[in-house]
mmCIF file of C-alpha atoms and ligand atoms in Angstrom:
data_model
loop_
_atom_site.group_PDB
_atom_site.id
_atom_site.type_symbol
_atom_site.label_atom_id
_atom_site.label_comp_id
_atom_site.label_asym_id
_atom_site.label_seq_id
_atom_site.Cartn_x
_atom_site.Cartn_y
_atom_site.Cartn_z
ATOM 1 C CA MET A 10 -0.183 0.107 0.008
ATOM 2 C CA SER A 11 1.444 3.369 -0.795
ATOM 3 C CA GLU A 12 0.768 6.638 0.726
ATOM 4 C CA ARG A 13 -0.024 9.865 -1.400
ATOM 5 C CA VAL A 14 -0.911 13.298 0.454
ATOM 6 C CA ARG A 15 -3.591 15.195 -0.839
ATOM 7 C CA VAL A 16 -2.997 19.291 -0.661
ATOM 8 C CA MET A 17 -6.019 20.706 1.531
ATOM 9 C CA LEU A 18 -4.225 24.008 2.264
ATOM 10 C CA SER A 19 -1.379 25.525 0.337
ATOM 11 C CA GLU A 20 1.656 26.656 1.698
ATOM 12 C CA GLU A 21 0.819 30.209 0.442
ATOM 13 C CA GLU A 22 -2.620 30.140 1.852
ATOM 14 C CA VAL A 23 -1.530 29.074 5.164
ATOM 15 C CA ASP A 24 1.381 31.609 5.004
ATOM 16 C CA ARG A 25 -1.249 34.119 4.224
ATOM 17 C CA ARG A 26 -3.362 33.413 7.360
ATOM 18 C CA ILE A 27 -0.360 33.318 9.712
ATOM 19 C CA GLN A 28 0.308 36.918 8.616
ATOM 20 C CA GLU A 29 -2.991 37.942 9.306
ATOM 21 C CA ILE A 30 -3.333 36.145 12.422
ATOM 22 C CA GLY A 31 -0.153 37.935 13.525
ATOM 23 C CA GLU A 32 -1.255 41.173 12.725
ATOM 24 C CA GLN A 33 -4.129 40.662 14.683
ATOM 25 C CA ILE A 34 -2.400 39.613 17.900
ATOM 26 C CA SER A 35 0.250 42.514 17.688
ATOM 27 C CA LYS A 36 -2.943 45.055 17.559
ATOM 28 C CA ASP A 37 -4.348 43.213 20.549
ATOM 29 C CA TYR A 38 -0.998 42.996 22.700
ATOM 30 C CA GLU A 39 -0.139 46.548 21.615
ATOM 31 C CA GLY A 40 1.928 48.036 24.326
ATOM 32 C CA ARG A 41 2.711 44.521 25.643
ATOM 33 C CA GLN A 42 4.707 41.607 25.869
ATOM 34 C CA VAL A 43 3.358 38.426 24.774
ATOM 35 C CA HIS A 44 4.579 35.240 26.297
ATOM 36 C CA LEU A 45 4.001 32.134 23.534
ATOM 37 C CA VAL A 46 3.514 28.613 24.856
ATOM 38 C CA CYS A 47 4.284 25.804 22.195
ATOM 39 C CA VAL A 48 2.755 22.614 22.768
ATOM 40 C CA LEU A 49 5.499 20.090 21.141
ATOM 41 C CA LYS A 50 6.380 18.960 18.631
ATOM 42 C CA GLY A 51 3.164 19.826 16.504
ATOM 43 C CA GLY A 52 2.741 23.701 17.440
ATOM 44 C CA SER A 53 6.351 23.689 16.582
ATOM 45 C CA PHE A 54 6.265 24.784 13.070
ATOM 46 C CA PHE A 55 3.191 26.927 13.521
ATOM 47 C CA MET A 56 4.605 29.032 16.522
ATOM 48 C CA CYS A 57 8.240 30.061 14.619
ATOM 49 C CA GLU A 58 6.055 31.380 11.685
ATOM 50 C CA LEU A 59 3.666 33.224 13.727
ATOM 51 C CA ALA A 60 6.546 34.460 16.249
ATOM 52 C CA LYS A 61 8.039 36.000 12.985
ATOM 53 C CA ARG A 62 5.031 38.280 12.222
ATOM 54 C CA ILE A 63 4.474 39.465 15.525
ATOM 55 C CA THR A 64 5.825 43.057 16.168
ATOM 56 C CA VAL A 65 5.051 43.497 19.608
ATOM 57 C CA PRO A 66 7.858 42.006 22.166
ATOM 58 C CA VAL A 67 7.842 38.442 22.355
ATOM 59 C CA SER A 68 9.124 35.487 24.402
ATOM 60 C CA LEU A 69 8.871 31.679 24.191
ATOM 61 C CA ASP A 70 8.602 28.593 26.280
ATOM 62 C CA PHE A 71 7.839 25.018 25.177
ATOM 63 C CA MET A 72 6.181 22.334 26.803
ATOM 64 C CA SER A 73 5.540 18.552 25.539
ATOM 65 C CA VAL A 74 2.435 16.822 26.970
ATOM 66 C CA SER A 75 1.155 13.429 26.323
ATOM 67 C CA SER A 76 -2.513 12.171 26.793
ATOM 68 C CA TYR A 77 -3.369 9.003 28.119
ATOM 69 C CA GLY A 78 -5.366 7.027 26.243
ATOM 70 C CA SER A 79 -5.237 5.166 22.621
ATOM 71 C CA GLU A 80 -3.883 6.635 19.808
ATOM 72 C CA THR A 81 -6.688 7.843 17.917
ATOM 73 C CA LYS A 82 -8.814 8.856 20.988
ATOM 74 C CA SER A 83 -7.350 11.265 23.873
ATOM 75 C CA SER A 84 -8.543 10.239 27.418
ATOM 76 C CA GLY A 85 -8.170 14.128 28.093
ATOM 77 C CA VAL A 86 -5.686 13.549 30.896
ATOM 78 C CA VAL A 87 -2.708 14.589 30.183
ATOM 79 C CA ARG A 88 0.508 13.897 31.404
ATOM 80 C CA ILE A 89 3.529 16.604 31.371
ATOM 81 C CA VAL A 90 6.462 15.101 29.292
ATOM 82 C CA LYS A 91 8.637 18.442 29.430
ATOM 83 C CA ASP A 92 7.492 21.354 31.131
ATOM 84 C CA LEU A 93 7.923 24.876 30.739
ATOM 85 C CA ASP A 94 11.395 26.155 31.708
ATOM 86 C CA GLU A 95 9.574 29.510 33.289
ATOM 87 C CA PRO A 96 6.936 30.573 35.416
ATOM 88 C CA LEU A 97 3.721 32.181 33.949
ATOM 89 C CA LYS A 98 2.819 34.238 36.789
ATOM 90 C CA ASP A 99 2.020 37.898 35.858
ATOM 91 C CA LYS A 100 2.341 36.981 32.025
ATOM 92 C CA ASP A 101 0.206 37.407 29.177
ATOM 93 C CA VAL A 102 0.559 33.883 27.971
ATOM 94 C CA LEU A 103 -0.745 32.798 24.498
ATOM 95 C CA VAL A 104 -0.522 28.797 24.310
ATOM 96 C CA VAL A 105 -0.042 27.837 20.385
ATOM 97 C CA GLU A 106 -1.361 24.567 19.377
ATOM 98 C CA ASP A 107 -1.211 22.766 15.744
ATOM 99 C CA ILE A 108 -4.704 21.544 16.222
ATOM 100 C CA VAL A 109 -8.062 21.644 18.437
ATOM 101 C CA ASP A 110 -10.032 18.337 17.736
ATOM 102 C CA SER A 111 -11.901 16.963 20.429
ATOM 103 C CA GLY A 112 -10.928 19.563 22.924
ATOM 104 C CA ARG A 113 -9.664 17.070 25.811
ATOM 105 C CA THR A 114 -6.264 17.798 25.447
ATOM 106 C CA LEU A 115 -6.362 21.612 25.123
ATOM 107 C CA SER A 116 -8.991 22.108 27.859
ATOM 108 C CA TYR A 117 -7.141 19.878 30.613
ATOM 109 C CA LEU A 118 -4.186 22.007 29.483
ATOM 110 C CA MET A 119 -5.780 25.681 29.601
ATOM 111 C CA GLU A 120 -7.005 24.686 32.967
ATOM 112 C CA MET A 121 -3.638 23.632 34.339
ATOM 113 C CA LEU A 122 -1.555 26.581 33.198
ATOM 114 C CA LYS A 123 -4.731 29.098 34.494
ATOM 115 C CA ASP A 124 -3.725 27.601 37.752
ATOM 116 C CA ARG A 125 -0.105 29.320 37.692
ATOM 117 C CA GLY A 126 -1.449 32.567 37.649
ATOM 118 C CA PRO A 127 -0.686 34.489 34.430
ATOM 119 C CA LYS A 128 -2.144 37.861 33.572
ATOM 120 C CA SER A 129 -3.995 36.797 30.683
ATOM 121 C CA LEU A 130 -4.306 33.372 29.123
ATOM 122 C CA ARG A 131 -5.341 33.046 25.448
ATOM 123 C CA LEU A 132 -5.395 30.078 22.877
ATOM 124 C CA CYS A 133 -4.121 30.231 19.332
ATOM 125 C CA THR A 134 -4.685 27.332 16.970
ATOM 126 C CA LEU A 135 -3.622 26.916 13.512
ATOM 127 C CA LEU A 136 -6.207 24.238 12.812
ATOM 128 C CA ASP A 137 -9.864 23.586 14.304
ATOM 129 C CA LYS A 138 -12.068 20.648 13.699
ATOM 130 C CA PRO A 139 -15.296 22.047 15.310
ATOM 131 C CA ASP A 140 -17.472 18.831 14.040
ATOM 132 C CA ARG A 141 -15.044 16.308 16.324
ATOM 133 C CA ARG A 142 -15.595 18.759 19.732
ATOM 134 C CA VAL A 143 -16.527 16.974 22.650
ATOM 135 C CA VAL A 144 -15.039 19.128 25.372
ATOM 136 C CA ASP A 145 -15.613 22.955 25.000
ATOM 137 C CA VAL A 146 -12.812 24.879 24.689
ATOM 138 C CA ASN A 147 -12.162 28.869 24.130
ATOM 139 C CA VAL A 148 -10.447 29.292 21.414
ATOM 140 C CA ASP A 149 -9.194 32.993 20.989
ATOM 141 C CA TYR A 150 -7.094 32.836 17.325
ATOM 142 C CA THR A 151 -7.975 29.928 14.566
ATOM 143 C CA GLY A 152 -5.863 29.659 11.510
ATOM 144 C CA PHE A 153 -8.555 27.896 9.880
ATOM 145 C CA GLN A 154 -11.732 25.391 10.177
ATOM 146 C CA ILE A 155 -11.438 22.214 8.503
ATOM 147 C CA PRO A 156 -13.665 19.303 8.157
ATOM 148 C CA ASP A 157 -13.310 16.363 10.013
ATOM 149 C CA GLU A 158 -10.065 14.505 7.980
ATOM 150 C CA PHE A 159 -7.082 13.424 9.576
ATOM 151 C CA VAL A 160 -4.486 15.692 8.245
ATOM 152 C CA VAL A 161 -0.725 16.290 8.540
ATOM 153 C CA GLY A 162 1.777 18.972 7.487
ATOM 154 C CA TYR A 163 3.135 22.032 9.166
ATOM 155 C CA GLY A 164 3.795 20.429 12.435
ATOM 156 C CA LEU A 165 1.091 17.861 12.390
ATOM 157 C CA ASP A 166 2.241 14.062 11.905
ATOM 158 C CA TYR A 167 1.139 10.531 10.791
ATOM 159 C CA ASP A 168 3.068 8.154 12.895
ATOM 160 C CA GLN A 169 5.758 10.814 13.225
ATOM 161 C CA LYS A 170 6.081 11.331 9.667
ATOM 162 C CA TYR A 171 5.214 14.889 7.551
ATOM 163 C CA ARG A 172 5.669 16.948 10.078
ATOM 164 C CA ASN A 173 7.971 18.711 7.711
ATOM 165 C CA LEU A 174 5.711 19.320 4.939
ATOM 166 C CA PRO A 175 4.825 23.395 4.385
ATOM 167 C CA TYR A 176 1.357 22.864 3.546
ATOM 168 C CA ILE A 177 -1.605 20.851 5.221
ATOM 169 C CA GLY A 178 -2.612 17.883 3.616
ATOM 170 C CA VAL A 179 -4.392 14.587 3.635
ATOM 171 C CA VAL A 180 -2.828 11.021 3.752
ATOM 172 C CA GLU A 181 -4.347 8.882 0.987
ATOM 173 C CA LEU A 182 -3.384 4.928 0.970
ATOM 174 C CA ASP A 183 -3.927 3.462 -2.018
HETATM 175 P P1 LIG B 222 -7.630 16.375 21.092
HETATM 176 O O1 LIG B 222 -7.394 16.286 22.668
HETATM 177 O O2 LIG B 222 -8.680 15.406 20.700
HETATM 178 O O3 LIG B 222 -8.233 17.729 20.556
HETATM 179 O O4 LIG B 222 -6.232 16.189 20.695
HETATM 180 C C1 LIG B 222 -5.543 17.128 20.185
HETATM 181 C C2 LIG B 222 -4.156 16.273 19.468
HETATM 182 O O5 LIG B 222 -4.409 15.164 18.739
HETATM 183 C C3 LIG B 222 -3.626 17.430 18.751
HETATM 184 O O6 LIG B 222 -2.731 18.259 19.364
HETATM 185 C C4 LIG B 222 -2.892 16.551 17.504
HETATM 186 O O7 LIG B 222 -1.359 16.104 18.325
HETATM 187 C C5 LIG B 222 -3.724 14.975 17.630
HETATM 188 N N1 LIG B 222 -4.373 15.274 16.369
HETATM 189 C C6 LIG B 222 -5.746 15.687 16.235
HETATM 190 N N2 LIG B 222 -6.077 15.746 15.055
HETATM 191 C C7 LIG B 222 -5.271 15.507 14.229
HETATM 192 C C8 LIG B 222 -5.096 15.409 13.244
HETATM 193 O O8 LIG B 222 -5.916 15.384 11.704
HETATM 194 N N3 LIG B 222 -3.634 15.186 12.340
HETATM 195 C C9 LIG B 222 -2.636 14.953 12.997
HETATM 196 N N4 LIG B 222 -2.902 14.994 14.514
HETATM 197 C C10 LIG B 222 -3.980 15.130 15.219
HETATM 198 MG MG1 LIG B 223 -0.677 18.731 19.603
#
């Protein structure tokens, strides 16, 4: 069986949208410093591209979480694999994710981060699959709402592959 990737969102479309979100964030955080929290590994490509387009001062931190449960269904109980280096106390924190699917991971993570006392806490995701939502998550910035298809590229993987694709695609088996 061979795998092919069908393009869902081209590199140009993704770049243009990240530029728009970057401009919006720069306006919303005018006069402040925004502290970007990247959720590894998926969020890393998006965060780098986004950070380059934000014109207010930016600081960065990274965390890695794994969700208990099967490969295809997250349980919503999140284990921290790599924690942040710095405290969030009194910072304007913007969490940067690749995708919100069921919402289980993000709702758990956002609650956990809120307990660390940031001045503000918002969420930015490149992709959102609203049809799949099981748990409510308040998303402040969304790149694209997409249909319920398994996507790869721009940080998203299928069996750890395809994260490096500069566009969003759907894996097709034939
Ligand atoms: P949630 O807890 O169901 O919202 O799971 C979100 C996580 O599942 C994301 O951070 C991704 O790592 C993974 N995920 C969900 N949908 C996709 C997809 O279409 N492609 C690749 N990974 C996905
Ligand atoms: Mg992720």
